[in-house]
Coordinates of C-alpha atoms in Angstrom, one line a residue:
Chain A
M145 CA 0.0 0.0 0.0
A146 CA 1.0 3.7 -0.3
R147 CA 3.2 5.0 2.4
Y148 CA 2.3 8.2 4.2
E149 CA 5.5 10.2 4.4
G150 CA 5.9 13.2 6.6
V151 CA 2.7 12.5 8.6
S152 CA 3.4 13.8 12.1
N153 CA 3.6 11.6 15.1
F154 CA 0.7 13.5 16.7
V155 CA -1.6 12.6 13.8
I156 CA -0.5 9.0 13.9
R157 CA -1.2 8.8 17.6
R158 CA -4.7 10.1 17.1
L159 CA -5.5 7.3 14.5
P160 CA -6.3 4.6 17.1
R161 CA -8.6 7.0 18.9
Y162 CA -10.5 7.8 15.7
Y163 CA -10.6 4.0 15.1
R164 CA -12.2 3.4 18.5
F165 CA -14.7 6.2 18.2
L166 CA -15.8 5.0 14.8
G167 CA -16.1 1.4 16.1
D168 CA -18.4 2.7 18.8
L169 CA -20.5 4.6 16.2
L170 CA -20.8 1.4 14.2
K171 CA -21.9 -0.6 17.2
N172 CA -24.5 2.1 17.8
G173 CA -25.8 1.8 14.2
V174 CA -24.5 5.1 13.0
D175 CA -23.9 5.1 9.2
K176 CA -22.8 8.6 8.4
I177 CA -21.1 11.3 10.5
S178 CA -19.9 14.8 9.7
S179 CA -16.5 16.1 10.9
Q180 CA -18.6 18.4 13.1
G181 CA -20.4 15.4 14.6
L182 CA -17.1 13.6 15.1
S183 CA -15.5 16.7 16.6
Q184 CA -18.2 17.1 19.3
R185 CA -17.8 13.5 20.4
M186 CA -14.0 13.6 20.4
G187 CA -13.2 17.0 21.8
L188 CA -11.2 18.0 18.6
T189 CA -12.2 20.8 16.2
A190 CA -13.8 19.8 12.9
S191 CA -10.9 21.6 11.1
Q192 CA -8.4 19.5 13.0
I193 CA -10.2 16.3 12.0
R194 CA -10.3 17.3 8.4
Q195 CA -6.6 18.2 8.5
D196 CA -5.8 14.8 10.1
F197 CA -7.8 12.9 7.5
N198 CA -6.2 14.9 4.6
C199 CA -2.9 13.4 5.6
F200 CA -4.2 10.1 4.3
G201 CA -6.0 11.5 1.2
G202 CA -9.2 12.8 2.8
F203 CA -11.8 10.0 2.9
G204 CA -15.3 11.1 1.9
Q205 CA -17.0 14.3 1.0
Q206 CA -17.4 17.4 3.1
G207 CA -21.0 18.4 3.6
Y208 CA -22.2 14.9 2.8
G209 CA -20.4 13.5 5.8
Y210 CA -18.2 10.4 6.2
N211 CA -19.4 6.8 5.7
V212 CA -18.6 5.4 9.1
Q213 CA -18.0 1.8 8.0
Q214 CA -15.7 2.9 5.2
L215 CA -13.8 5.3 7.4
H216 CA -13.4 2.7 10.1
S217 CA -12.0 0.2 7.5
E218 CA -9.7 2.7 5.9
I219 CA -8.2 3.6 9.3
A220 CA -7.8 -0.1 10.1
R221 CA -5.9 -0.5 6.8
I222 CA -3.7 2.5 7.4
L223 CA -2.9 1.2 10.9
G224 CA -2.2 -2.2 9.6
L225 CA -4.6 -3.9 11.9
Q226 CA -5.2 -6.9 9.6
A227 CA -1.5 -7.8 9.4
G228 CA -1.5 -10.4 12.2
R229 CA 2.2 -10.0 12.7
R230 CA 3.7 -12.9 14.6
T231 CA 4.7 -11.6 18.0
I232 CA 6.6 -13.0 21.0
L233 CA 6.4 -11.8 24.6
L234 CA 9.5 -11.8 26.9
G235 CA 8.9 -11.8 30.6
A236 CA 5.8 -13.7 31.9
G237 CA 5.8 -12.1 35.4
N238 CA 2.9 -10.1 36.7
L239 CA 2.9 -7.5 34.0
G240 CA 3.7 -9.9 31.1
S241 CA 1.0 -12.3 32.0
T242 CA -1.5 -9.5 32.3
I243 CA -0.5 -8.2 28.9
A244 CA -0.6 -11.8 27.4
T245 CA -4.0 -12.5 28.7
Q246 CA -5.8 -9.1 28.5
M247 CA -4.7 -7.6 25.2
Q248 CA -6.7 -8.4 22.1
F249 CA -3.6 -8.8 20.0
S250 CA -5.4 -10.1 16.9
E251 CA -7.6 -7.0 16.8
M252 CA -4.6 -4.7 16.8
G253 CA -2.5 -6.2 14.0
F254 CA -0.6 -8.8 15.9
S255 CA -0.7 -12.5 16.7
L256 CA 0.9 -13.7 19.9
V257 CA 2.8 -16.9 19.1
G258 CA 5.4 -17.4 21.9
I259 CA 6.0 -16.4 25.5
F260 CA 9.5 -16.6 27.1
D261 CA 10.9 -16.3 30.5
V262 CA 13.9 -17.4 32.6
S263 CA 12.2 -18.3 35.8
P264 CA 12.0 -22.1 36.4
A265 CA 8.7 -21.4 38.3
L266 CA 7.1 -20.1 35.1
I267 CA 8.5 -22.3 32.4
G268 CA 6.0 -24.8 31.2
R269 CA 3.0 -22.9 32.5
R270 CA 0.1 -22.1 30.1
L271 CA -0.8 -18.6 29.3
N272 CA -3.4 -17.6 26.7
N273 CA -3.1 -21.0 25.1
L274 CA 0.7 -20.8 24.9
T275 CA 3.3 -22.6 27.0
I276 CA 5.9 -20.4 28.6
Q277 CA 9.2 -21.4 27.2
H278 CA 12.8 -20.9 28.4
I279 CA 14.6 -18.0 26.8
D280 CA 17.3 -20.5 25.7
T281 CA 14.9 -21.9 23.1
L282 CA 14.4 -18.4 21.6
R283 CA 16.9 -18.8 18.7
D284 CA 15.3 -22.1 17.4
F285 CA 11.8 -20.7 17.9
C286 CA 12.6 -17.6 15.9
A287 CA 14.2 -19.6 13.1
A288 CA 11.1 -21.8 12.8
E289 CA 8.3 -19.3 13.6
K290 CA 9.8 -16.1 12.2
P291 CA 8.2 -13.6 14.6
E292 CA 8.4 -9.9 13.6
A293 CA 7.5 -8.2 16.8
A294 CA 8.4 -8.5 20.5
V295 CA 6.7 -7.3 23.7
L296 CA 9.3 -6.6 26.3
C297 CA 8.0 -7.1 29.9
I298 CA 11.5 -7.5 31.3
P299 CA 13.8 -5.3 33.4
R300 CA 15.9 -2.7 31.6
S301 CA 19.2 -4.6 31.9
S302 CA 17.6 -7.7 30.4
A303 CA 16.1 -5.6 27.6
Q304 CA 19.5 -4.1 26.8
E305 CA 21.0 -7.5 26.5
M306 CA 18.1 -9.0 24.5
V307 CA 17.3 -6.3 22.0
P308 CA 20.4 -6.8 19.7
Q309 CA 19.8 -10.6 19.8
L310 CA 16.1 -10.1 18.9
I311 CA 17.0 -7.7 16.0
A312 CA 19.5 -10.3 14.7
L313 CA 16.7 -12.9 14.9
G314 CA 14.5 -10.8 12.7
I315 CA 12.4 -8.7 15.1
V316 CA 11.5 -5.3 13.5
G317 CA 9.1 -3.9 16.1
F318 CA 9.1 -3.6 19.9
W319 CA 6.3 -2.9 22.3
N320 CA 8.6 -1.9 25.1
F321 CA 7.5 -1.8 28.8
S322 CA 11.1 -1.7 30.0
H323 CA 13.0 1.5 30.6
Y324 CA 15.7 0.6 28.1
D325 CA 15.7 3.3 25.4
I326 CA 15.8 1.1 22.3
A327 CA 15.3 3.9 19.7
L328 CA 18.4 5.6 21.0
D329 CA 20.6 2.6 20.1
Y330 CA 18.6 1.2 17.2
P331 CA 16.9 4.1 15.4
D332 CA 15.8 1.9 12.5
V333 CA 13.4 -0.5 14.3
A334 CA 9.8 0.4 15.2
V335 CA 9.4 1.1 18.9
E336 CA 6.4 1.9 21.0
N337 CA 7.2 2.6 24.6
V338 CA 4.8 2.2 27.5
H339 CA 6.3 3.9 30.5
L340 CA 3.7 3.6 33.2
G341 CA 5.8 5.4 35.7
D342 CA 6.2 8.4 33.4
S343 CA 2.5 8.5 33.0
L344 CA 1.9 8.4 36.8
M345 CA 4.4 11.2 37.3
T346 CA 2.7 13.3 34.6
L347 CA -0.5 12.9 36.6
A348 CA 1.3 14.0 39.8
Y349 CA 2.4 17.2 37.9
Q350 CA -1.2 17.9 36.7
I351 CA -2.7 17.5 40.2
R352 CA 0.0 19.7 41.7
E353 CA -0.5 22.4 39.1
R354 CA -4.3 22.4 39.8
A355 CA -3.8 22.4 43.6
D356 CA -1.3 25.3 43.4
E357 CA -3.8 27.2 41.2
K358 CA -6.4 26.9 43.9
D359 CA -4.0 27.9 46.7
G360 CA -2.6 30.9 44.9
Chain B
M165 CA 5.1 26.8 44.9
A166 CA 5.1 28.8 41.7
R167 CA 2.9 27.6 39.0
Y168 CA 4.3 27.1 35.5
E169 CA 1.7 28.6 33.2
G170 CA 1.7 28.0 29.5
V171 CA 4.2 25.1 29.7
S172 CA 3.4 22.9 26.8
N173 CA 2.2 19.4 27.3
F174 CA 5.1 18.1 25.3
V175 CA 7.6 19.6 27.8
I176 CA 5.7 18.3 30.7
R177 CA 5.7 14.8 29.2
R178 CA 9.5 15.0 28.9
L179 CA 10.0 15.8 32.6
P180 CA 9.6 12.2 33.9
R181 CA 12.2 11.1 31.4
Y182 CA 14.7 13.8 32.5
Y183 CA 14.0 12.7 36.0
R184 CA 14.8 9.0 35.2
F185 CA 17.9 9.9 33.3
L186 CA 19.2 12.1 36.1
G187 CA 18.4 9.4 38.6
D188 CA 20.6 7.0 36.6
L189 CA 23.4 9.5 36.5
L190 CA 23.2 9.9 40.3
K191 CA 23.3 6.1 40.8
N192 CA 26.4 6.1 38.6
G193 CA 28.1 8.8 40.7
V194 CA 27.9 11.6 38.1
D195 CA 27.8 15.0 39.9
K196 CA 27.8 17.5 36.9
I197 CA 26.5 17.2 33.4
S198 CA 26.3 19.7 30.5
S199 CA 23.2 20.0 28.3
Q200 CA 25.4 18.5 25.6
G201 CA 26.2 15.5 27.8
L202 CA 22.5 15.1 28.6
S203 CA 21.5 15.5 25.0
Q204 CA 23.8 12.7 23.9
R205 CA 22.3 10.3 26.4
M206 CA 18.7 11.3 25.8
G207 CA 18.6 11.7 22.0
L208 CA 17.5 15.3 22.2
T209 CA 19.4 18.4 21.1
A210 CA 21.2 20.5 23.7
S211 CA 19.1 23.4 22.6
Q212 CA 15.9 21.5 23.2
I213 CA 17.0 20.6 26.7
R214 CA 17.9 24.2 27.5
Q215 CA 14.6 25.4 26.1
D216 CA 12.7 22.8 28.2
F217 CA 14.6 23.8 31.4
N218 CA 14.0 27.5 30.7
C219 CA 10.2 26.8 31.0
F220 CA 11.0 26.3 34.7
G221 CA 13.4 29.1 35.2
G222 CA 16.6 27.5 33.8
F223 CA 18.4 25.6 36.6
G224 CA 22.1 26.0 36.6
Q225 CA 24.7 27.8 34.6
Q226 CA 25.6 27.1 30.9
G227 CA 29.2 26.3 30.3
Y228 CA 29.5 25.2 33.9
G229 CA 27.0 22.4 33.6
Y230 CA 24.1 21.3 35.7
N231 CA 24.4 20.0 39.2
V232 CA 22.8 16.5 38.8
Q233 CA 21.6 16.2 42.4
Q234 CA 20.1 19.6 42.4
L235 CA 18.4 19.2 39.0
H236 CA 17.0 15.8 40.0
S237 CA 15.5 17.4 43.1
E238 CA 14.1 20.4 41.3
I239 CA 12.4 18.2 38.7
A240 CA 11.0 16.0 41.5
R241 CA 9.6 19.1 43.1
I242 CA 8.1 20.4 39.9
L243 CA 6.5 17.0 39.2
G244 CA 5.2 16.9 42.8
L245 CA 6.8 13.5 43.6
Q246 CA 7.0 14.3 47.3
A247 CA 3.2 14.9 47.6
G248 CA 2.2 11.3 48.6
R249 CA -1.4 12.0 47.5
R250 CA -3.8 9.5 48.9
T251 CA -5.0 7.3 46.1
I252 CA -7.6 4.6 45.6
L253 CA -7.6 1.9 42.9
L254 CA -10.9 0.6 41.4
G255 CA -10.9 -2.8 39.7
A256 CA -8.6 -5.4 41.3
G257 CA -8.7 -7.8 38.3
N258 CA -5.7 -8.9 36.3
L259 CA -4.6 -5.4 35.3
G260 CA -5.6 -3.7 38.6
S261 CA -3.7 -6.2 40.8
T262 CA -0.6 -5.8 38.6
I263 CA -0.7 -2.1 38.9
A264 CA -1.3 -2.3 42.6
T265 CA 1.6 -4.6 43.2
Q266 CA 4.1 -3.4 40.6
M267 CA 4.0 0.4 40.7
Q268 CA 6.1 2.3 43.1
F269 CA 3.3 4.8 43.9
S270 CA 5.2 6.4 46.8
E271 CA 8.2 7.3 44.5
M272 CA 5.8 9.0 42.0
G273 CA 3.9 11.3 44.2
F274 CA 1.1 8.9 45.4
S275 CA 0.2 6.7 48.3
L276 CA -2.2 3.8 47.6
V277 CA -4.6 3.7 50.5
G278 CA -7.6 1.7 49.2
I279 CA -8.5 -1.0 46.6
F280 CA -12.1 -1.6 45.5
D281 CA -13.9 -4.1 43.4
V282 CA -17.4 -5.6 43.0
S283 CA -16.4 -9.3 42.5
P284 CA -17.2 -11.5 45.6
A285 CA -14.2 -13.6 44.6
L286 CA -11.9 -10.6 45.2
I287 CA -13.4 -8.8 48.2
G288 CA -11.4 -9.5 51.3
R289 CA -8.2 -10.6 49.5
R290 CA -5.0 -8.8 50.4
L291 CA -3.1 -6.9 47.7
N292 CA 0.0 -4.8 48.5
N293 CA -0.9 -4.8 52.2
L294 CA -4.4 -3.6 51.5
T295 CA -7.6 -5.5 51.7
I296 CA -9.8 -5.4 48.6
Q297 CA -13.1 -3.8 49.7
H298 CA -16.5 -3.8 48.1
I299 CA -17.3 -0.7 46.1
D300 CA -20.4 -0.1 48.4
T301 CA -18.0 1.0 51.1
L302 CA -16.4 3.7 48.9
R303 CA -18.5 6.6 50.2
D304 CA -17.6 6.0 53.9
F305 CA -14.0 5.3 53.0
C306 CA -13.6 8.5 51.1
A307 CA -15.3 10.5 53.9
A308 CA -12.8 9.1 56.4
E309 CA -9.7 8.8 54.3
K310 CA -10.1 11.7 51.9
P311 CA -8.3 10.3 48.9
E312 CA -7.4 12.8 46.1
A313 CA -6.6 10.5 43.2
A314 CA -8.1 7.3 41.7
V315 CA -6.7 4.6 39.4
L316 CA -9.4 3.2 37.1
C317 CA -8.8 -0.4 36.1
I318 CA -12.5 -1.0 35.3
P319 CA -14.5 -1.3 32.1
R320 CA -15.6 1.9 30.3
S321 CA -19.2 1.6 31.3
S322 CA -18.2 1.3 35.0
A323 CA -15.8 4.2 34.7
Q324 CA -18.6 6.4 33.2
E325 CA -20.8 5.5 36.1
M326 CA -18.1 5.9 38.8
V327 CA -16.3 9.1 37.7
P328 CA -19.1 11.6 38.7
Q329 CA -19.4 9.9 42.1
L330 CA -15.7 9.9 42.6
I331 CA -15.5 13.6 41.7
A332 CA -18.3 14.3 44.2
L333 CA -16.3 12.4 46.8
G334 CA -13.3 14.7 46.3
I335 CA -11.2 12.9 43.7
V336 CA -9.3 15.5 41.6
G337 CA -7.0 13.3 39.5
F338 CA -7.5 10.1 37.6
W339 CA -5.0 7.6 36.2
N340 CA -7.4 6.1 33.7
F341 CA -6.8 2.7 32.1
S342 CA -10.4 2.6 30.8
H343 CA -11.6 3.8 27.5
Y344 CA -14.0 6.3 29.0
D345 CA -13.0 9.8 28.0
I346 CA -13.1 11.6 31.3
A347 CA -11.6 14.9 30.1
L348 CA -14.4 15.3 27.6
D349 CA -17.1 15.3 30.2
Y350 CA -15.0 16.8 33.1
P351 CA -12.4 19.2 31.7
D352 CA -11.4 20.5 35.2
V353 CA -10.0 17.3 36.7
A354 CA -6.5 16.0 36.1
V355 CA -6.6 13.0 33.8
E356 CA -3.8 10.8 32.6
N357 CA -4.9 8.1 30.2
V358 CA -3.1 4.8 29.6
H359 CA -4.6 3.3 26.4
L360 CA -2.6 0.2 25.9
G361 CA -4.5 -0.7 22.8
D362 CA -3.8 2.6 21.2
S363 CA -0.2 2.1 21.9
L364 CA -0.2 -1.3 20.3
M365 CA -2.0 0.0 17.2
T366 CA 0.5 2.8 16.9
L367 CA 3.2 0.1 16.8
A368 CA 1.3 -1.7 14.1
Y369 CA 1.3 1.5 12.0
Q370 CA 5.1 1.9 12.5
I371 CA 5.9 -1.6 11.5
R372 CA 3.6 -1.4 8.4
E373 CA 5.2 1.9 7.3
R374 CA 8.7 0.3 7.6
A375 CA 7.6 -2.8 5.8
D376 CA 6.1 -0.8 2.9
E377 CA 9.2 1.3 2.7
K378 CA 11.3 -1.8 2.1
D379 CA 8.8 -3.2 -0.4
G380 CA 9.1 0.0 -2.3

């Protein structure tokens, strides 16, 4: 498919939100929606929405409104949600097992095919229809199964050690829950970081700002 | 303390990352660092770093470098990490229990004081030294304990129902893992969303773009 060069990161980050909102509209039986209608539901301006959509060629006629089903499918296609990219997860502890069992990987472009850990207590356990395997089997597994993406639910030092090996084994995208800054060392791979601590600290800032506003 | 008006959201979101990097430097015994030194480690330009710091009054002399300990403490203060804001968590399922046990709330400005659920199977269980309580006890708990923040690990429909009640009970900040868009209905409260699905879909986009680039 066509690539979308020069689309800003901010626009890309809004796509999943559009996709979710449109999915809700579909569930509620809404067939058509104007950019005004979408803007009211999403807290964006209609002009912002039209600008965002123009990055991908527009979709649909102004005045007439967007076909919700068509727009939903187009955004799914742009996001690559049908790709089913084979994915492994490293680190089957508390966080890793939550991610493995709670995330709807297949609805988001991925297919979880292997889970790895080093802890003897976890190896052999079943998680989401997969058996947790020892990390020593990773090389053979990748040679046979050719996963493209890896979810890292491991400490930073382990991530730093594993990432170059994973790239050598063919991994091109990382969903990174560790604090190891992959993009700094490997700018060519796709990385999406989830830094829960950073998110919580940002909330601390927001609450403090509002509290100080009240006080002063 | 002084409020920092007009500081962009992008700058605020970089603060936790600065804080983490400075914490690492401290652990490694580094006392002084230049904006150039920090820029190399963080993948930002030195000019960007100086601009960011200028939003908060600068910190330290150019040429001479920043005092790492002082800068770390200043950023902690700006983020409000010493606040220990009393916090409750709603939804003690898979995700909620992982968040309750894995997050270092006290290091990030919060103190987890109560966990609530509706499932009879979970009520009475211990999690992170707290007993999971039935949501029916929430009103009395809040009257007595006066929490300021809530972590929402509950489905969207439950979040939509609970948020107005929580605001009425004194909650001013939400760490929101649900897909309910709190800020749209309540623009005055502090909200930090963690949309794991959006993050995963963004990774799908990035991998697709890179794959299409290769293919031509």
